[in-house]
Short mmCIF file of C-alpha atoms and ligand atoms in Angstrom, two decimals:
data_model
loop_
_atom_site.label_atom_id
_atom_site.label_comp_id
_atom_site.label_asym_id
_atom_site.label_seq_id
_atom_site.Cartn_x
_atom_site.Cartn_y
_atom_site.Cartn_z
CA UNK A 1 -15.54 35.90 70.50
CA UNK A 2 -14.30 33.03 69.36
CA UNK A 3 -13.58 32.99 65.29
CA UNK A 4 -16.20 29.93 65.63
CA UNK A 5 -18.89 31.10 67.72
CA UNK A 6 -18.48 35.12 65.20
CA UNK A 7 -18.98 31.98 62.72
CA UNK A 8 -21.82 30.43 63.98
CA UNK A 9 -23.93 33.43 64.65
CA UNK A 10 -22.94 33.98 60.85
CA UNK A 11 -24.92 30.96 59.88
CA UNK A 12 -27.47 31.14 62.08
CA UNK A 13 -28.61 34.50 60.24
CA UNK A 14 -28.44 32.81 57.06
CA UNK A 15 -30.37 30.42 57.95
CA UNK A 16 -33.42 32.35 59.61
CA UNK A 17 -33.21 35.05 56.66
CA UNK A 18 -34.19 32.14 53.89
CA UNK A 19 -37.85 31.52 53.02
CA UNK A 20 -38.14 28.24 54.90
CA UNK A 21 -41.78 26.67 56.49
CA UNK A 22 -41.81 25.41 59.87
CA UNK A 23 -41.57 21.54 59.28
CA UNK A 24 -38.36 22.59 57.50
CA UNK A 25 -35.40 20.18 58.33
CA UNK A 26 -33.20 23.69 59.06
CA UNK A 27 -35.45 25.23 60.99
CA UNK A 28 -35.32 21.64 63.20
CA UNK A 29 -31.36 22.43 62.69
CA UNK A 30 -31.33 25.76 63.71
CA UNK A 31 -33.93 24.83 66.88
CA UNK A 32 -30.60 22.41 67.48
CA UNK A 33 -28.18 25.62 68.02
CA UNK A 34 -29.92 26.44 71.53
CA UNK A 35 -29.10 23.84 73.24
CA UNK A 36 -25.31 23.71 74.59
CA UNK A 37 -23.79 21.64 72.13
CA UNK A 38 -20.30 23.68 70.40
CA UNK A 39 -21.57 25.51 67.28
CA UNK A 40 -21.98 24.71 63.82
CA UNK A 41 -19.60 26.49 61.29
CA UNK A 42 -21.69 28.17 58.55
CA UNK A 43 -19.83 24.98 56.11
CA UNK A 44 -20.93 23.14 58.87
CA UNK A 45 -24.77 24.00 58.95
CA UNK A 46 -24.95 23.74 55.56
CA UNK A 47 -23.81 20.99 54.89
CA UNK A 48 -26.17 19.40 58.10
CA UNK A 49 -29.44 21.11 56.29
CA UNK A 50 -28.77 19.44 52.63
CA UNK A 51 -28.52 15.86 54.80
CA UNK A 52 -31.43 16.73 56.42
CA UNK A 53 -33.41 17.33 53.46
CA UNK A 54 -31.35 14.60 51.74
CA UNK A 55 -32.34 12.24 53.93
CA UNK A 56 -37.38 14.22 54.40
CA UNK A 57 -37.24 13.96 50.26
CA UNK A 58 -36.04 10.11 50.49
CA UNK A 59 -38.53 9.86 52.86
CA UNK A 60 -41.24 11.13 51.38
CA UNK A 61 -40.62 9.36 48.22
CA UNK A 62 -40.32 5.96 50.07
CA UNK A 63 -43.26 6.56 51.57
CA UNK A 64 -45.39 7.64 48.24
CA UNK A 65 -44.08 4.31 46.46
CA UNK A 66 -46.23 2.87 49.47
CA UNK A 67 -49.14 4.99 48.69
CA UNK A 68 -49.11 4.68 44.78
CA UNK A 69 -48.82 0.52 45.07
CA UNK A 70 -52.57 1.16 47.23
CA UNK A 71 -53.76 1.88 44.60
CA UNK A 72 -53.38 -1.26 42.60
CA UNK A 73 -55.73 -3.44 45.05
CA UNK A 74 -58.25 -0.41 45.24
CA UNK A 75 -59.03 -0.81 41.42
CA UNK A 76 -59.29 -4.16 41.51
CA UNK A 77 -61.86 -4.08 44.98
CA UNK A 78 -63.38 -0.75 43.29
CA UNK A 79 -63.99 -3.43 40.56
CA UNK A 80 -65.95 -6.36 42.47
CA UNK A 81 -68.03 -2.96 44.25
CA UNK A 82 -69.38 -1.78 40.83
CA UNK A 83 -70.20 -5.60 39.56
CA UNK A 84 -72.33 -6.45 43.24
CA UNK A 85 -73.68 -2.96 42.80
CA UNK A 86 -74.68 -3.66 39.00
CA UNK A 87 -76.33 -6.97 39.89
CA UNK A 88 -74.52 -8.67 38.21
CA UNK A 89 -73.28 -11.72 41.37
CA UNK A 90 -76.91 -12.06 41.81
CA UNK A 91 -79.71 -9.63 43.25
CA UNK A 92 -78.86 -8.10 46.23
CA UNK A 93 -81.36 -6.69 49.83
CA UNK A 94 -81.94 -3.67 50.48
CA UNK A 95 -79.22 -4.31 53.18
CA UNK A 96 -76.56 -5.42 51.18
CA UNK A 97 -76.52 -2.39 48.60
CA UNK A 98 -76.63 0.14 51.97
CA UNK A 99 -73.50 -1.46 52.23
CA UNK A 100 -72.47 -2.01 49.00
CA UNK A 101 -72.89 2.08 48.98
CA UNK A 102 -71.14 2.47 51.67
CA UNK A 103 -68.45 0.97 50.54
CA UNK A 104 -67.98 2.64 47.64
CA UNK A 105 -67.88 6.08 49.73
CA UNK A 106 -64.84 5.23 51.78
CA UNK A 107 -63.06 4.44 48.80
CA UNK A 108 -63.77 7.34 47.52
CA UNK A 109 -62.69 8.87 50.64
CA UNK A 110 -59.41 6.60 50.16
CA UNK A 111 -58.41 7.68 46.59
CA UNK A 112 -59.09 10.99 47.47
CA UNK A 113 -56.61 10.62 50.48
CA UNK A 114 -53.89 8.78 48.37
CA UNK A 115 -54.63 11.15 45.72
CA UNK A 116 -54.50 14.63 48.19
CA UNK A 117 -50.88 12.35 49.39
CA UNK A 118 -49.45 11.25 45.58
CA UNK A 119 -49.68 14.90 45.46
CA UNK A 120 -48.62 16.62 48.46
CA UNK A 121 -44.84 14.18 47.94
CA UNK A 122 -44.69 15.75 44.04
CA UNK A 123 -44.44 19.14 45.77
CA UNK A 124 -42.25 17.84 48.20
CA UNK A 125 -39.60 15.79 46.00
CA UNK A 126 -39.70 18.57 43.15
CA UNK A 127 -41.13 15.93 40.57
CA UNK A 128 -44.41 18.18 39.86
CA UNK A 129 -44.58 18.09 36.17
CA UNK A 130 -46.74 21.22 35.14
CA UNK A 131 -49.11 20.99 31.85
CA UNK A 132 -50.27 24.38 30.36
CA UNK A 133 -52.74 24.11 27.83
CA UNK A 134 -54.91 26.46 26.19
CA UNK A 135 -58.92 26.07 27.34
CA UNK A 136 -61.71 27.54 28.81
CA UNK A 137 -61.38 28.42 32.95
CA UNK A 138 -65.44 28.37 32.75
CA UNK A 139 -65.54 24.33 31.71
CA UNK A 140 -63.10 23.26 33.79
CA UNK A 141 -64.99 24.74 36.48
CA UNK A 142 -68.29 23.74 35.48
CA UNK A 143 -66.57 19.96 35.75
CA UNK A 144 -65.79 20.18 39.71
CA UNK A 145 -69.25 21.66 40.14
CA UNK A 146 -71.67 18.95 38.22
CA UNK A 147 -69.00 16.26 40.30
CA UNK A 148 -69.53 17.74 43.75
CA UNK A 149 -73.06 18.18 43.03
CA UNK A 150 -74.78 15.36 43.94
CA UNK A 151 -72.70 15.44 47.24
CA UNK A 152 -74.28 19.06 48.25
CA UNK A 153 -77.88 18.15 46.81
CA UNK A 154 -77.59 15.43 49.85
CA UNK A 155 -75.83 16.97 52.77
CA UNK A 156 -79.55 20.31 51.92
CA UNK A 157 -76.53 22.73 50.56
CA UNK A 158 -77.39 24.61 47.64
CA UNK A 159 -74.24 25.04 45.19
CA UNK A 160 -74.15 27.69 42.61
CA UNK A 161 -71.90 28.91 39.88
CA UNK A 162 -71.22 31.47 37.92
CA UNK A 163 -69.08 31.94 35.72
CA UNK A 164 -67.29 34.72 33.38
CA UNK A 165 -68.50 36.04 29.81
CA UNK A 166 -65.44 37.77 29.49
CA UNK A 167 -62.95 34.74 29.88
CA UNK A 168 -60.44 34.46 26.67
CA UNK A 169 -59.31 31.40 27.23
CA UNK A 170 -55.59 31.06 28.22
CA UNK A 171 -52.66 28.86 29.14
CA UNK A 172 -53.23 26.82 32.80
CA UNK A 173 -52.39 22.89 34.17
CA UNK A 174 -56.75 22.10 33.82
CA UNK A 175 -55.89 18.87 36.82
CA UNK A 176 -54.22 20.95 38.56
CA UNK A 177 -56.55 23.74 38.74
CA UNK A 178 -59.12 21.22 39.25
CA UNK A 179 -57.35 19.54 42.10
CA UNK A 180 -57.54 23.06 43.72
CA UNK A 181 -61.23 24.29 43.06
CA UNK A 182 -61.75 20.93 44.33
CA UNK A 183 -59.90 21.13 48.21
CA UNK A 184 -61.66 24.72 48.19
CA UNK A 185 -65.72 23.25 47.96
CA UNK A 186 -64.40 20.58 49.55
CA UNK A 187 -64.32 22.77 53.04
CA UNK A 188 -66.58 24.35 52.15
CA UNK A 189 -69.02 21.32 51.67
CA UNK A 190 -67.31 20.01 55.11
CA UNK A 191 -67.84 23.09 56.87
CA UNK A 192 -70.81 24.37 55.92
CA UNK A 193 -74.53 23.47 57.74
CA UNK A 194 -77.02 21.93 56.14
CA UNK A 195 -79.80 24.45 54.25
CA UNK A 196 -76.29 27.01 53.93
CA UNK A 197 -75.18 28.05 50.31
CA UNK A 198 -72.08 27.70 48.14
CA UNK A 199 -70.93 30.73 44.96
CA UNK A 200 -68.27 29.67 43.07
CA UNK A 201 -67.63 32.48 40.86
CA UNK A 202 -65.03 33.27 38.55
CA UNK A 203 -64.07 37.09 37.26
CA UNK A 204 -61.75 37.98 34.72
CA UNK A 205 -59.16 41.26 36.11
CA UNK A 206 -56.29 43.34 35.65
CA UNK A 207 -52.97 41.22 37.66
CA UNK A 208 -52.87 42.80 41.78
CA UNK A 209 -52.46 46.66 41.12
CA UNK A 210 -54.59 47.30 45.09
CA UNK A 211 -55.64 50.91 44.61
CA UNK A 212 -56.37 52.28 48.47
CA UNK A 213 -60.07 53.29 47.32
CA UNK A 214 -61.59 54.64 44.69
CA UNK A 215 -58.44 55.91 42.40
CA UNK A 216 -58.72 60.14 42.23
CA UNK A 217 -59.42 61.23 38.62
CA UNK A 218 -54.76 61.52 38.05
CA UNK A 219 -55.11 58.30 38.27
CA UNK A 220 -57.49 56.91 37.02
CA UNK A 221 -56.07 58.71 33.51
CA UNK A 222 -52.68 57.23 34.53
CA UNK A 223 -54.17 53.95 35.07
CA UNK A 224 -54.21 52.47 31.21
CA UNK A 225 -55.48 49.21 31.72
CA UNK A 226 -55.40 47.72 28.55
CA UNK A 227 -51.49 48.03 29.61
CA UNK A 228 -51.70 45.97 32.64
CA UNK A 229 -50.77 42.04 32.83
CA UNK A 230 -54.68 40.24 33.11
CA UNK A 231 -55.63 37.45 35.66
CA UNK A 232 -58.46 34.97 36.23
CA UNK A 233 -59.79 35.52 39.40
CA UNK A 234 -61.72 32.14 41.16
CA UNK A 235 -64.06 32.79 44.44
CA UNK A 236 -65.15 29.77 46.65
CA UNK A 237 -67.55 31.38 49.17
CA UNK A 238 -69.64 29.95 52.02
CA UNK A 239 -71.88 30.08 54.81
CA UNK A 240 -70.31 28.45 57.19
CA UNK A 241 -68.91 29.04 60.21
CA UNK A 242 -66.66 31.70 58.81
CA UNK A 243 -62.86 31.46 60.55
CA UNK A 244 -60.72 33.81 62.74
CA UNK A 245 -57.97 36.10 61.26
CA UNK A 246 -54.96 34.66 63.29
CA UNK A 247 -55.54 31.88 61.64
CA UNK A 248 -56.29 33.46 57.98
CA UNK A 249 -52.29 32.42 57.17
CA UNK A 250 -52.26 29.64 59.09
CA UNK A 251 -54.73 26.87 57.68
CA UNK A 252 -52.17 27.04 54.67
CA UNK A 253 -48.91 24.51 55.94
CA UNK A 254 -48.65 21.22 56.03
CA UNK A 255 -51.00 19.62 57.57
CA UNK A 256 -52.29 22.46 59.72
CA UNK A 257 -55.33 21.71 60.86
CA UNK A 258 -58.30 23.59 63.30
CA UNK A 259 -60.82 21.99 65.09
CA UNK A 260 -64.43 22.62 63.73
CA UNK A 261 -68.24 20.40 64.06
CA UNK A 262 -68.20 18.86 60.63
CA UNK A 263 -64.33 17.84 61.02
CA UNK A 264 -63.39 14.14 60.37
CA UNK A 265 -60.51 13.10 62.94
CA UNK A 266 -58.93 11.96 59.44
CA UNK A 267 -58.76 14.55 58.06
CA UNK A 268 -55.24 15.22 56.94
CA UNK A 269 -54.70 19.40 56.71
CA UNK A 270 -53.73 19.03 53.41
CA UNK A 271 -56.11 19.96 51.02
CA UNK A 272 -55.56 23.42 51.45
CA UNK A 273 -51.44 23.33 51.50
CA UNK A 274 -51.54 21.81 48.28
CA UNK A 275 -53.51 24.00 46.63
CA UNK A 276 -51.39 27.02 47.88
CA UNK A 277 -48.50 25.06 46.09
CA UNK A 278 -50.55 23.74 43.07
CA UNK A 279 -51.91 27.94 42.38
CA UNK A 280 -47.80 29.53 43.39
CA UNK A 281 -46.59 26.68 40.77
CA UNK A 282 -49.05 28.58 38.17
CA UNK A 283 -46.94 32.20 39.25
CA UNK A 284 -51.43 32.59 41.35
CA UNK A 285 -52.13 33.55 44.57
CA UNK A 286 -54.32 32.44 47.17
CA UNK A 287 -55.60 33.26 50.63
CA UNK A 288 -58.56 33.86 52.08
CA UNK A 289 -61.69 36.50 53.99
CA UNK A 290 -63.30 35.40 56.70
CA UNK A 291 -65.05 36.54 59.85
CA UNK A 292 -66.44 33.89 62.39
CA UNK A 293 -70.13 34.01 62.25
CA UNK A 294 -69.80 35.58 58.45
CA UNK A 295 -68.63 33.31 56.29
CA UNK A 296 -65.80 32.11 54.00
CA UNK A 297 -64.25 33.45 50.59
CA UNK A 298 -61.25 32.03 49.40
CA UNK A 299 -60.02 33.83 46.49
CA UNK A 300 -57.66 32.39 43.32
CA UNK A 301 -55.69 34.36 41.36
CA UNK A 302 -54.02 33.05 38.67
CA UNK A 303 -51.90 35.38 35.60
CA UNK A 304 -53.26 34.78 31.81
CA UNK A 305 -50.14 34.83 30.11
CA UNK A 306 -49.83 37.31 27.34
CA UNK A 307 -50.14 35.67 23.45
N1 ATP B 401 -64.42 27.35 54.39
C1 ATP B 401 -64.28 27.09 55.09
N2 ATP B 401 -65.09 27.36 56.66
C2 ATP B 401 -64.41 27.51 57.80
N3 ATP B 401 -63.29 26.61 58.00
C3 ATP B 401 -62.41 26.09 57.15
C4 ATP B 401 -63.14 26.30 55.51
N4 ATP B 401 -61.68 25.55 55.15
C5 ATP B 401 -61.13 25.35 55.63
N5 ATP B 401 -61.24 25.94 56.67
C6 ATP B 401 -60.11 25.77 58.30
O1 ATP B 401 -58.51 25.34 57.70
C7 ATP B 401 -58.22 23.66 58.28
C8 ATP B 401 -57.59 23.65 56.57
O2 ATP B 401 -58.18 23.18 55.43
P1 ATP B 401 -57.19 21.79 55.13
O3 ATP B 401 -58.71 21.93 53.77
O4 ATP B 401 -56.02 22.35 54.32
O5 ATP B 401 -57.51 20.91 56.32
P2 ATP B 401 -58.95 20.06 56.00
O6 ATP B 401 -60.07 19.54 55.43
O7 ATP B 401 -58.82 20.36 57.57
O8 ATP B 401 -57.98 18.37 55.95
P3 ATP B 401 -58.05 17.72 54.51
O9 ATP B 401 -58.41 18.25 54.06
O10 ATP B 401 -56.52 17.51 54.01
O11 ATP B 401 -58.85 17.01 53.99
C9 ATP B 401 -59.91 23.30 58.49
O12 ATP B 401 -58.95 22.00 59.80
C10 ATP B 401 -60.51 24.26 58.43
O13 ATP B 401 -60.25 24.58 60.22
MG1 MG B 402 -59.98 20.25 53.50
#
């Protein structure tokens, strides 16, 4: 084996071991190596990956600037719609009111897409600013619930919120956690059929020491819960169609969506990947437990920093 091809093999191993997503340019570069071109040395390959990453970052920034610009005309339209709805530009017929209501609903959706895309690009370009402030998680969650309640009522789905009374205030980024929970509730609302139920609940627990089953007396004595770090766990569960086990990890990837009744073709498959990244930025975890036909249960674990 020549020195050059030996070097290429090492390079391939190095790149494959790196924690990268399938959409990462580095993956594309390793895929390219399977064709009949001269193999690249480790340094050359690293250079190519770096250039691809930079190019992808620049493209995301350009796209984000364009998307950002959409917010101004949208705000102007928002103002005019509001004016018409309030009857300040003359009285409306029932049909005109209905048209305006549709326009308003679509405008809300567009705002949601823009917000999601801007968050996604901020994460991609490492420009996500975290704003940790001590606050009450129950209040933060109940605000999300109130915002969603009218849409649940309209679709005849019951939405329940169970707060955790024991939860002390702790430092987290309120808006980002609201974004995470909102994305989960949006999915629950979207996929749960009418007359279904969605629960949002919070609880305080000790950080991830998964015990096999019921601990033995000896184990119980050894585990001093006062010494374990604490975490808040938020659960969003629904009586929707459920998700097959093989997709439980995949659905958290960028632009990954499954064909489901209720999922509009214009959904982007970004909600869960954004949620995952925002939870990771808190040092937390997100996962799903679900079986087809038995609903879905999404868990978000947020560490509670020590005072
Ligand atoms: N509560 C749920 N019940 C059943 N399937 C779900 C649920 N939540 C998510 N999924 C599945 O996971 C996929 C990914 O969800 P995600 O929120 O990332 O994307 P989306 O809802 O399709 O699009 P977007 O959130 O960008 O509008 C969905 O397309 C859906 O198939
Ligand atoms: Mg979604």
